[in-house]
Amino acid sequence: MTSNSLSLFTSSATNQYSAALHYYLQAGAVCSDFFNKAVPPDVYTDQVIKRMIKCCSLLNCHTQVAILCQFLREIDYKTAFKSLQEQNSHDAMDSYYDYIWDVTILEYLTCILPSTYLILEANFYGLDFHFVYFLNKLKTR
């Protein structure tokens, strides 16, 4: 499948963004032996990834939007930052943070998360509370 055939999956007229996203993922799975191999670059082009971002955004899966922004040839920081600010996210936000690898997005994320959230995360991951407190103090200077 090429990006031209994938463009048929986004149906703006019927607003079936969930189904469109399903077909984008299915196309990648088929071309990569269910993601055991790399997805060929002609399947997930920037154009296709932008459509996946649009689907996730309209489905209020804002953390997924930020993750997909990392796959673009030039990371779309504006879209990633805007999506991470959204309050009404319908995805498993915390579960997806492990998949953010871009340092700029990670730094932004630590700036917008409340300090109490960071402390809870530190406890969950077994980090020293005093270390996290120190990092928070540095951040607020």
N, CA, C and O atoms as a DFTB+ gen file, in Angstrom:
564 C
 N C O
     1  1       0.836      -1.183       0.000
     2  2       0.000       0.000       0.000
     3  2       0.874       1.237       0.000
     4  3       1.915       1.277       0.657
     5  1       0.457       2.220      -0.721
     6  2       1.202       3.470      -0.750
     7  2       0.392       4.546      -0.056
     8  3      -0.765       4.336       0.309
     9  1       1.020       5.711       0.123
    10  2       0.318       6.806       0.802
    11  2      -0.897       7.264       0.008
    12  3      -1.857       7.765       0.594
    13  1      -0.876       7.102      -1.327
    14  2      -2.040       7.491      -2.121
    15  2      -3.251       6.620      -1.813
    16  3      -4.372       7.120      -1.722
    17  1      -3.029       5.323      -1.654
    18  2      -4.159       4.450      -1.337
    19  2      -4.608       4.646       0.100
    20  3      -5.780       4.430       0.411
    21  1      -3.697       5.053       0.990
    22  2      -4.073       5.300       2.378
    23  2      -4.935       6.543       2.517
    24  3      -5.694       6.667       3.478
    25  1      -4.828       7.468       1.564
    26  2      -5.614       8.701       1.659
    27  2      -7.108       8.421       1.543
    28  3      -7.925       9.246       1.953
    29  1      -7.466       7.287       0.999
    30  2      -8.873       6.930       0.876
    31  2      -9.503       6.622       2.223
    32  3     -10.725       6.667       2.363
    33  1      -8.667       6.306       3.230
    34  2      -9.187       5.882       4.524
    35  2      -9.723       7.037       5.367
    36  3     -10.541       6.799       6.256
    37  1      -9.303       8.262       5.129
    38  2      -9.799       9.387       5.916
    39  2     -11.064       9.899       5.264
    40  3     -11.035      10.405       4.142
    41  1     -12.135       9.772       5.944
    42  2     -13.426      10.195       5.404
    43  2     -13.938      11.371       6.215
    44  3     -14.591      11.186       7.242
    45  1     -13.643      12.582       5.754
    46  2     -14.078      13.782       6.464
    47  2     -15.585      13.912       6.455
    48  3     -16.175      14.414       7.412
    49  1     -16.204      13.468       5.395
    50  2     -17.654      13.624       5.262
    51  2     -18.402      12.825       6.324
    52  3     -19.440      13.278       6.806
    53  1     -17.915      11.678       6.693
    54  2     -18.627      10.835       7.653
    55  2     -18.027      10.894       9.060
    56  3     -18.561      10.293       9.992
    57  1     -16.932      11.609       9.206
    58  2     -16.281      11.763      10.516
    59  2     -15.963      10.422      11.178
    60  3     -16.142      10.265      12.386
    61  1     -15.509       9.495      10.416
    62  2     -15.154       8.195      10.969
    63  2     -13.649       8.134      11.224
    64  3     -12.930       7.335      10.625
    65  1     -13.188       9.011      12.142
    66  2     -11.757       9.123      12.408
    67  2     -11.198       7.882      13.088
    68  3     -10.048       7.511      12.853
    69  1     -11.986       7.250      13.913
    70  2     -11.536       6.031      14.575
    71  2     -11.291       4.929      13.551
    72  3     -10.286       4.221      13.617
    73  1     -12.201       4.792      12.621
    74  2     -12.046       3.778      11.572
    75  2     -10.853       4.106      10.677
    76  3     -10.112       3.211      10.271
    77  1     -10.673       5.377      10.376
    78  2      -9.532       5.780       9.547
    79  2      -8.219       5.437      10.244
    80  3      -7.305       4.894       9.623
    81  1      -8.129       5.752      11.529
    82  2      -6.921       5.445      12.283
    83  2      -6.688       3.932      12.333
    84  3      -5.553       3.466      12.236
    85  1      -7.756       3.189      12.483
    86  2      -7.667       1.723      12.473
    87  2      -7.037       1.228      11.173
    88  3      -6.170       0.354      11.194
    89  1      -7.470       1.780      10.053
    90  2      -6.944       1.336       8.762
    91  2      -5.497       1.774       8.553
    92  3      -4.715       1.045       7.942
    93  1      -5.130       2.958       9.055
    94  2      -3.727       3.378       8.975
    95  2      -2.838       2.401       9.741
    96  3      -1.791       1.983       9.246
    97  1      -3.259       2.046      10.937
    98  2      -2.476       1.112      11.750
    99  2      -2.460      -0.275      11.125
   100  3      -1.440      -0.963      11.147
   101  1      -3.580      -0.674      10.577
   102  2      -3.669      -1.988       9.928
   103  2      -2.735      -2.056       8.713
   104  3      -2.097      -3.081       8.472
   105  1      -2.662      -0.968       7.959
   106  2      -1.759      -0.931       6.800
   107  2      -0.312      -1.092       7.249
   108  3       0.461      -1.812       6.617
   109  1       0.052      -0.426       8.336
   110  2       1.415      -0.565       8.863
   111  2       1.687      -1.967       9.365
   112  3       2.783      -2.497       9.184
   113  1       0.694      -2.568       9.995
   114  2       0.853      -3.926      10.518
   115  2       1.054      -4.934       9.385
   116  3       1.908      -5.815       9.473
   117  1       0.271      -4.797       8.341
   118  2       0.366      -5.725       7.214
   119  2       1.719      -5.613       6.522
   120  3       2.307      -6.624       6.140
   121  1       2.212      -4.396       6.359
   122  2       3.473      -4.170       5.646
   123  2       4.712      -4.507       6.469
   124  3       5.820      -4.555       5.935
   125  1       4.528      -4.739       7.765
   126  2       5.696      -4.939       8.626
   127  2       5.655      -6.246       9.414
   128  3       6.345      -6.395      10.423
   129  1       4.855      -7.172       8.953
   130  2       4.698      -8.438       9.680
   131  2       4.290      -8.153      11.124
   132  3       4.912      -8.624      12.076
   133  1       3.218      -7.364      11.250
   134  2       2.664      -6.949      12.541
   135  2       3.711      -6.270      13.429
   136  3       3.862      -6.581      14.610
   137  1       4.425      -5.328      12.805
   138  2       5.422      -4.471      13.458
   139  2       6.636      -5.237      13.985
   140  3       7.359      -4.746      14.852
   141  1       6.854      -6.446      13.454
   142  2       8.084      -7.171      13.775
   143  2       9.246      -6.672      12.917
   144  3      10.409      -6.867      13.269
   145  1       8.933      -6.032      11.801
   146  2       9.924      -5.405      10.919
   147  2       9.595      -3.918      10.852
   148  3       8.519      -3.488      11.268
   149  1      10.518      -3.156      10.334
   150  2      10.273      -1.719      10.160
   151  2       9.191      -1.509       9.100
   152  3       9.144      -2.219       8.096
   153  1       8.329      -0.530       9.339
   154  2       7.309      -0.172       8.348
   155  2       8.014       0.538       7.199
   156  3       8.781       1.470       7.441
   157  1       7.778       0.127       5.961
   158  2       8.431       0.795       4.828
   159  2       8.123       2.296       4.812
   160  3       7.002       2.702       5.118
   161  1       9.105       3.109       4.460
   162  2       8.921       4.564       4.509
   163  2       7.829       5.096       3.584
   164  3       7.303       6.185       3.815
   165  1       7.486       4.348       2.548
   166  2       6.429       4.837       1.650
   167  2       5.027       4.569       2.209
   168  3       4.040       4.997       1.611
   169  1       4.925       3.875       3.333
   170  2       3.623       3.621       3.956
   171  2       3.272       4.759       4.911
   172  3       2.206       5.365       4.800
   173  1       4.168       5.043       5.840
   174  2       3.931       6.125       6.805
   175  2       4.736       7.355       6.408
   176  3       5.744       7.684       7.034
   177  1       4.278       8.020       5.368
   178  2       4.892       9.271       4.942
   179  2       4.458      10.385       5.888
   180  3       3.568      10.183       6.715
   181  1       5.074      11.553       5.774
   182  2       4.665      12.694       6.599
   183  2       3.190      13.011       6.402
   184  3       2.494      13.360       7.356
   185  1       2.717      12.892       5.182
   186  2       1.317      13.172       4.881
   187  2       0.392      12.203       5.637
   188  3      -0.628      12.617       6.186
   189  1       0.747      10.939       5.661
   190  2      -0.063       9.934       6.364
   191  2       0.008      10.171       7.872
   192  3      -1.009      10.091       8.562
   193  1       1.192      10.458       8.380
   194  2       1.323      10.709       9.820
   195  2       0.509      11.934      10.220
   196  3      -0.107      11.940      11.286
   197  1       0.494      12.967       9.390
   198  2      -0.317      14.158       9.687
   199  2      -1.802      13.816       9.718
   200  3      -2.556      14.373      10.516
   201  1      -2.215      12.907       8.856
   202  2      -3.619      12.476       8.890
   203  2      -3.916      11.682      10.158
   204  3      -4.992      11.814      10.741
   205  1      -2.967      10.865      10.578
   206  2      -3.132      10.120      11.833
   207  2      -3.202      11.088      13.011
   208  3      -3.977      10.884      13.945
   209  1      -2.386      12.146      12.960
   210  2      -2.410      13.176      14.002
   211  2      -3.771      13.850      14.038
   212  3      -4.323      14.093      15.110
   213  1      -4.305      14.149      12.871
   214  2      -5.627      14.790      12.804
   215  2      -6.695      13.870      13.387
   216  3      -7.559      14.323      14.138
   217  1      -6.644      12.595      13.051
   218  2      -7.614      11.634      13.591
   219  2      -7.529      11.588      15.111
   220  3      -8.549      11.668      15.795
   221  1      -6.316      11.461      15.640
   222  2      -6.145      11.394      17.096
   223  2      -6.613      12.678      17.766
   224  3      -7.224      12.638      18.833
   225  1      -6.330      13.804      17.148
   226  2      -6.737      15.086      17.716
   227  2      -8.258      15.197      17.781
   228  3      -8.810      15.627      18.794
   229  1      -8.923      14.817      16.716
   230  2     -10.383      14.901      16.681
   231  2     -11.041      13.853      17.577
   232  3     -12.208      13.993      17.943
   233  1     -10.301      12.810      17.930
   234  2     -10.790      11.801      18.875
   235  2     -10.410      12.158      20.315
   236  3     -10.672      11.385      21.237
   237  1      -9.790      13.333      20.509
   238  2      -9.318      13.811      21.818
   239  2      -8.269      12.889      22.429
   240  3      -8.205      12.742      23.649
   241  1      -7.466      12.281      21.603
   242  2      -6.343      11.457      22.068
   243  2      -5.072      12.292      21.936
   244  3      -4.226      12.036      21.080
   245  1      -4.960      13.288      22.799
   246  2      -3.953      14.323      22.641
   247  2      -2.538      13.848      22.950
   248  3      -1.589      14.348      22.346
   249  1      -2.364      12.917      23.854
   250  2      -1.026      12.406      24.134
   251  2      -0.517      11.615      22.928
   252  3       0.670      11.658      22.607
   253  1      -1.400      10.911      22.279
   254  2      -1.024      10.184      21.071
   255  2      -0.612      11.144      19.967
   256  3       0.269      10.831      19.166
   257  1      -1.242      12.311      19.921
   258  2      -0.862      13.336      18.945
   259  2       0.598      13.724      19.160
   260  3       1.378      13.780      18.209
   261  1       0.960      13.989      20.406
   262  2       2.340      14.394      20.715
   263  2       3.334      13.304      20.316
   264  3       4.414      13.596      19.803
   265  1       2.966      12.069      20.551
   266  2       3.853      10.953      20.191
   267  2       4.016      10.870      18.679
   268  3       5.127      10.696      18.179
   269  1       2.917      10.993      17.958
   270  2       2.998      10.926      16.492
   271  2       3.796      12.084      15.912
   272  3       4.437      11.926      14.873
   273  1       3.773      13.235      16.554
   274  2       4.544      14.386      16.067
   275  2       6.031      14.080      16.009
   276  3       6.751      14.681      15.211
   277  1       6.505      13.159      16.835
   278  2       7.914      12.772      16.844
   279  2       8.307      11.986      15.597
   280  3       9.491      11.919      15.266
   281  1       7.344      11.392      14.903
   282  2       7.630      10.568      13.740
   283  2       7.759      11.373      12.452
   284  3       8.190      10.841      11.429
   285  1       7.390      12.640      12.493
   286  2       7.523      13.480      11.306
   287  2       8.997      13.761      11.037
   288  3       9.811      13.765      11.961
   289  1       9.336      13.994       9.784
   290  2      10.745      14.280       9.451
   291  2      11.254      15.472      10.236
   292  3      12.372      15.449      10.752
   293  1      10.439      16.516      10.330
   294  2      10.726      17.644      11.207
   295  2       9.650      17.647      12.276
   296  3       8.472      17.841      11.979
   297  1      10.052      17.433      13.512
   298  2       9.085      17.315      14.606
   299  2       8.231      18.576      14.677
   300  3       8.750      19.692      14.651
   301  1       6.931      18.388      14.765
   302  2       5.984      19.504      14.837
   303  2       5.772      19.866      16.306
   304  3       4.831      19.394      16.944
   305  1       6.660      20.709      16.831
   306  2       6.609      21.063      18.246
   307  2       5.355      21.848      18.589
   308  3       4.780      21.659      19.661
   309  1       4.930      22.716      17.702
   310  2       3.747      23.533      17.977
   311  2       2.534      22.639      18.239
   312  3       1.807      22.842      19.211
   313  1       2.324      21.664      17.382
   314  2       1.194      20.744      17.549
   315  2       1.378      19.870      18.783
   316  3       0.426      19.643      19.530
   317  1       2.590      19.381      19.001
   318  2       2.855      18.524      20.162
   319  2       2.595      19.281      21.459
   320  3       1.936      18.757      22.357
   321  1       3.106      20.513      21.569
   322  2       2.932      21.300      22.787
   323  2       1.465      21.637      23.017
   324  3       0.966      21.564      24.139
   325  1       0.786      22.004      21.940
   326  2      -0.637      22.348      22.065
   327  2      -1.440      21.133      22.527
   328  3      -2.336      21.262      23.362
   329  1      -1.127      19.973      21.995
   330  2      -1.881      18.764      22.368
   331  2      -1.629      18.373      23.821
   332  3      -2.534      17.888      24.499
   333  1      -0.413      18.580      24.297
   334  2      -0.109      18.222      25.685
   335  2      -0.762      19.170      26.681
   336  3      -0.902      18.829      27.856
   337  1      -1.163      20.351      26.230
   338  2      -1.852      21.303      27.102
   339  2      -3.339      21.000      27.248
   340  3      -3.989      21.509      28.161
   341  1      -3.867      20.196      26.377
   342  2      -5.307      19.911      26.388
   343  2      -5.712      19.224      27.689
   344  3      -5.024      18.328      28.177
   345  1      -6.828      19.658      28.233
   346  2      -7.319      19.128      29.509
   347  2      -8.262      17.937      29.329
   348  3      -8.412      17.123      30.240
   349  1      -8.888      17.833      28.177
   350  2      -9.907      16.796      27.968
   351  2      -9.376      15.674      27.080
   352  3      -9.931      15.401      26.016
   353  1      -8.316      15.036      27.516
   354  2      -7.727      13.965      26.730
   355  2      -8.453      12.657      27.024
   356  3      -8.722      12.326      28.179
   357  1      -8.766      11.921      25.962
   358  2      -9.475      10.651      26.102
   359  2      -8.557       9.457      25.864
   360  3      -9.009       8.388      25.456
   361  1      -7.277       9.644      26.120
   362  2      -6.374       8.501      26.008
   363  2      -5.737       8.240      27.376
   364  3      -5.974       8.974      28.335
   365  1      -4.953       7.218      27.446
   366  2      -4.323       6.834      28.718
   367  2      -3.036       7.627      28.903
   368  3      -1.939       7.071      28.863
   369  1      -3.184       8.918      29.103
   370  2      -2.072       9.872      29.100
   371  2      -0.800       9.338      29.753
   372  3       0.246       9.265      29.108
   373  1      -0.886       8.969      31.013
   374  2       0.291       8.546      31.767
   375  2       0.963       7.323      31.156
   376  3       2.185       7.188      31.225
   377  1       0.194       6.452      30.572
   378  2       0.743       5.229      29.985
   379  2       1.579       5.515      28.747
   380  3       2.431       4.710      28.371
   381  1       1.341       6.645      28.119
   382  2       2.040       6.969      26.877
   383  2       3.308       7.789      27.085
   384  3       4.088       7.939      26.145
   385  1       3.540       8.317      28.263
   386  2       4.708       9.172      28.484
   387  2       6.019       8.424      28.234
   388  3       7.018       9.042      27.865
   389  1       6.027       7.124      28.426
   390  2       7.237       6.337      28.171
   391  2       7.634       6.347      26.690
   392  3       8.771       6.013      26.355
   393  1       6.718       6.723      25.810
   394  2       6.979       6.697      24.379
   395  2       7.371       8.062      23.826
   396  3       7.464       8.242      22.612
   397  1       7.598       9.005      24.703
   398  2       8.097      10.305      24.270
   399  2       9.601      10.289      24.458
   400  3      10.092      10.168      25.580
   401  1      10.337      10.410      23.354
   402  2      11.796      10.335      23.418
   403  2      12.468      11.651      23.039
   404  3      13.659      11.824      23.302
   405  1      11.751      12.565      22.439
   406  2      12.352      13.836      22.061
   407  2      12.574      14.681      23.316
   408  3      11.642      14.920      24.084
   409  1      13.806      15.128      23.517
   410  2      14.168      15.840      24.742
   411  2      13.385      17.141      24.888
   412  3      12.991      17.496      25.999
   413  1      13.156      17.845      23.810
   414  2      12.417      19.115      23.882
   415  2      10.990      18.887      24.363
   416  3      10.485      19.644      25.191
   417  1      10.345      17.860      23.855
   418  2       8.977      17.551      24.283
   419  2       8.986      17.080      25.737
   420  3       8.089      17.435      26.501
   421  1       9.979      16.292      26.128
   422  2      10.083      15.845      27.519
   423  2      10.272      17.026      28.469
   424  3       9.650      17.072      29.531
   425  1      11.117      17.970      28.098
   426  2      11.328      19.150      28.940
   427  2      10.039      19.954      29.065
   428  3       9.697      20.423      30.151
   429  1       9.334      20.112      27.962
   430  2       8.069      20.837      27.981
   431  2       7.069      20.133      28.890
   432  3       6.356      20.778      29.659
   433  1       7.022      18.833      28.799
   434  2       6.098      18.041      29.604
   435  2       6.381      18.212      31.090
   436  3       5.447      18.332      31.883
   437  1       7.640      18.225      31.477
   438  2       7.967      18.401      32.890
   439  2       7.614      19.806      33.371
   440  3       7.350      20.005      34.557
   441  1       7.606      20.773      32.471
   442  2       7.250      22.144      32.862
   443  2       5.745      22.318      33.057
   444  3       5.319      23.122      33.885
   445  1       4.947      21.578      32.309
   446  2       3.498      21.793      32.416
   447  2       2.826      20.872      33.420
   448  3       1.699      21.136      33.842
   449  1       3.503      19.787      33.813
   450  2       2.903      18.891      34.799
   451  2       3.007      19.517      36.187
   452  3       4.035      20.106      36.520
   453  1       1.969      19.401      36.992
   454  2       2.040      19.950      38.351
   455  2       3.081      19.222      39.195
   456  3       3.367      18.047      38.966
   457  1       3.643      19.928      40.167
   458  2       4.692      19.363      41.026
   459  2       4.198      18.129      41.774
   460  3       4.951      17.171      41.947
   461  1       2.950      18.141      42.214
   462  2       2.428      16.988      42.958
   463  2       2.391      15.753      42.065
   464  3       2.611      14.637      42.536
   465  1       2.116      15.946      40.792
   466  2       2.106      14.829      39.862
   467  2       3.507      14.221      39.762
   468  3       3.664      13.000      39.748
   469  1       4.517      15.082      39.691
   470  2       5.887      14.589      39.601
   471  2       6.280      13.803      40.843
   472  3       6.990      12.801      40.751
   473  1       5.822      14.252      41.996
   474  2       6.137      13.553      43.239
   475  2       5.465      12.181      43.259
   476  3       6.073      11.195      43.676
   477  1       4.219      12.119      42.812
   478  2       3.528      10.828      42.741
   479  2       4.233       9.890      41.766
   480  3       4.382       8.698      42.039
   481  1       4.666      10.433      40.630
   482  2       5.393       9.623      39.665
   483  2       6.707       9.119      40.263
   484  3       7.094       7.970      40.048
   485  1       7.381       9.977      41.009
   486  2       8.654       9.584      41.634
   487  2       8.430       8.434      42.596
   488  3       9.207       7.479      42.620
   489  1       7.377       8.517      43.387
   490  2       7.068       7.439      44.325
   491  2       6.746       6.151      43.586
   492  3       7.166       5.070      43.997
   493  1       5.998       6.271      42.489
   494  2       5.609       5.102      41.718
   495  2       6.835       4.396      41.137
   496  3       6.922       3.168      41.150
   497  1       7.778       5.189      40.628
   498  2       8.959       4.608      40.000
   499  2      10.095       4.362      40.991
   500  3      11.182       3.941      40.595
   501  1       9.851       4.620      42.271
   502  2      10.853       4.346      43.285
   503  2      11.980       5.354      43.334
   504  3      13.066       5.040      43.820
   505  1      11.744       6.565      42.838
   506  2      12.766       7.598      42.882
   507  2      12.760       8.267      44.253
   508  3      11.745       8.268      44.949
   509  1      13.868       8.817      44.618
   510  2      14.012       9.495      45.898
   511  2      13.205      10.793      45.886
   512  3      13.364      11.623      44.990
   513  1      12.337      10.963      46.890
   514  2      11.501      12.157      46.983
   515  2      12.350      13.423      47.049
   516  3      12.005      14.430      46.431
   517  1      13.445      13.384      47.786
   518  2      14.291      14.563      47.943
   519  2      14.925      14.974      46.622
   520  3      15.097      16.162      46.350
   521  1      15.269      13.987      45.804
   522  2      15.838      14.278      44.496
   523  2      14.809      14.993      43.615
   524  3      15.131      15.979      42.951
   525  1      13.571      14.494      43.613
   526  2      12.509      15.117      42.817
   527  2      12.205      16.514      43.349
   528  3      11.975      17.437      42.568
   529  1      12.203      16.676      44.656
   530  2      11.974      17.988      45.255
   531  2      13.064      18.968      44.805
   532  3      12.776      20.119      44.475
   533  1      14.311      18.500      44.794
   534  2      15.426      19.324      44.342
   535  2      15.241      19.730      42.882
   536  3      15.451      20.890      42.528
   537  1      14.852      18.784      42.042
   538  2      14.627      19.093      40.625
   539  2      13.507      20.109      40.460
   540  3      13.608      21.011      39.628
   541  1      12.439      19.976      41.242
   542  2      11.347      20.953      41.186
   543  2      11.806      22.342      41.581
   544  3      11.393      23.328      40.970
   545  1      12.644      22.434      42.583
   546  2      13.170      23.735      43.007
   547  2      14.001      24.364      41.896
   548  3      13.909      25.569      41.657
   549  1      14.801      23.564      41.224
   550  2      15.583      24.091      40.114
   551  2      14.672      24.584      38.998
   552  3      14.947      25.602      38.363
   553  1      13.596      23.861      38.769
   554  2      12.670      24.209      37.700
   555  2      11.963      25.537      37.996
   556  3      11.680      26.296      37.069
   557  1      11.675      25.826      39.252
   558  2      10.904      27.029      39.597
   559  2      11.774      28.270      39.740
   560  3      11.242      29.357      39.961
   561  1      13.080      28.147      39.622
   562  2      13.955      29.314      39.730
   563  2      13.819      30.210      38.535
   564  3      14.484      31.243      38.459
